[in-house]
Steps between C-alpha positions, in 0.01 A plus 500: 500500500677590178841509674443159659398352167802651320731353763335159481391507863217260578190674636329306780210740547391822334251729669350843438264702287760547223385853414864615472585208275211578266382141463426197715775246439415142425678323783398175670522630857330838472286680757312787335376791712274785386658835416264679742598376846614626839847342500801533273613200300811476717287494815288223350816307410630532857163385639519195274858433610405520868210260438752258346726526806769735373663739748791669322395705197750632243302764312679594178396807304312648797702823501509783249285480193266760359264514798644609834169404661582134442841540663335656807241218502785247486670664799172462689488138384829435684331601828195287421724198438674559834158516669425161341825351638678508165786704359512677167785663313437733208765495228549773242784627288796533737277499809337266748261586781381283785320561826661399829303448821660400831790323332865531408661465159871464435710576196845372412795737462489454121173692465509830315249774442273729696270402785206717603263438788151649530228462764173486302273443800594790727808393694755220496778438753812372324864414552740517205852357519769470234367764259654844444256651751421292805200538731423355842132471597421799281142606440426549131173672413285532192550878494880534508730308260791431737555154351556604137821424307707294737765285333668163519864563595683167470398363843242244604181696568193439711168681519269422791143620534402503865156657456281606208525442128804595295529524124846381397606645165819373336613683186775462246593152621727349233 
């Protein structure tokens, strides 16, 4: 909230319990939730977005921070959004994470940085082309980190998820 205000970005809707902020802001379009509840503020915000018809969710500040439990909750939120027919991407300092499910994503040759792939729900069958390490119908599991630290290498790249859920982690993207 403070960053948006400093940058002069208009706030369409503000939602939460505001316990981290320390006060309830006086904003015209505010939805106040109790501090004691079963869902995180980010989950409530995504529910509200879905109710308003939104499908892509860019979730800034959802990685890192002082409480790792919230980062883990946000990773779970990506799967929940996919179950609801939506797509979320978490953005943090030098990192973005999204969940892929039975889809392909492509990247231009100009991309730089590291790409890691994780199967949070047991197994995922994936094909990776155009990265430093390629895979063809490989089975990634949630107990062996085969997909960690791949790299863009100056070629057009494609990642295809044939089965399962896949966390796509892109780091150090300039």
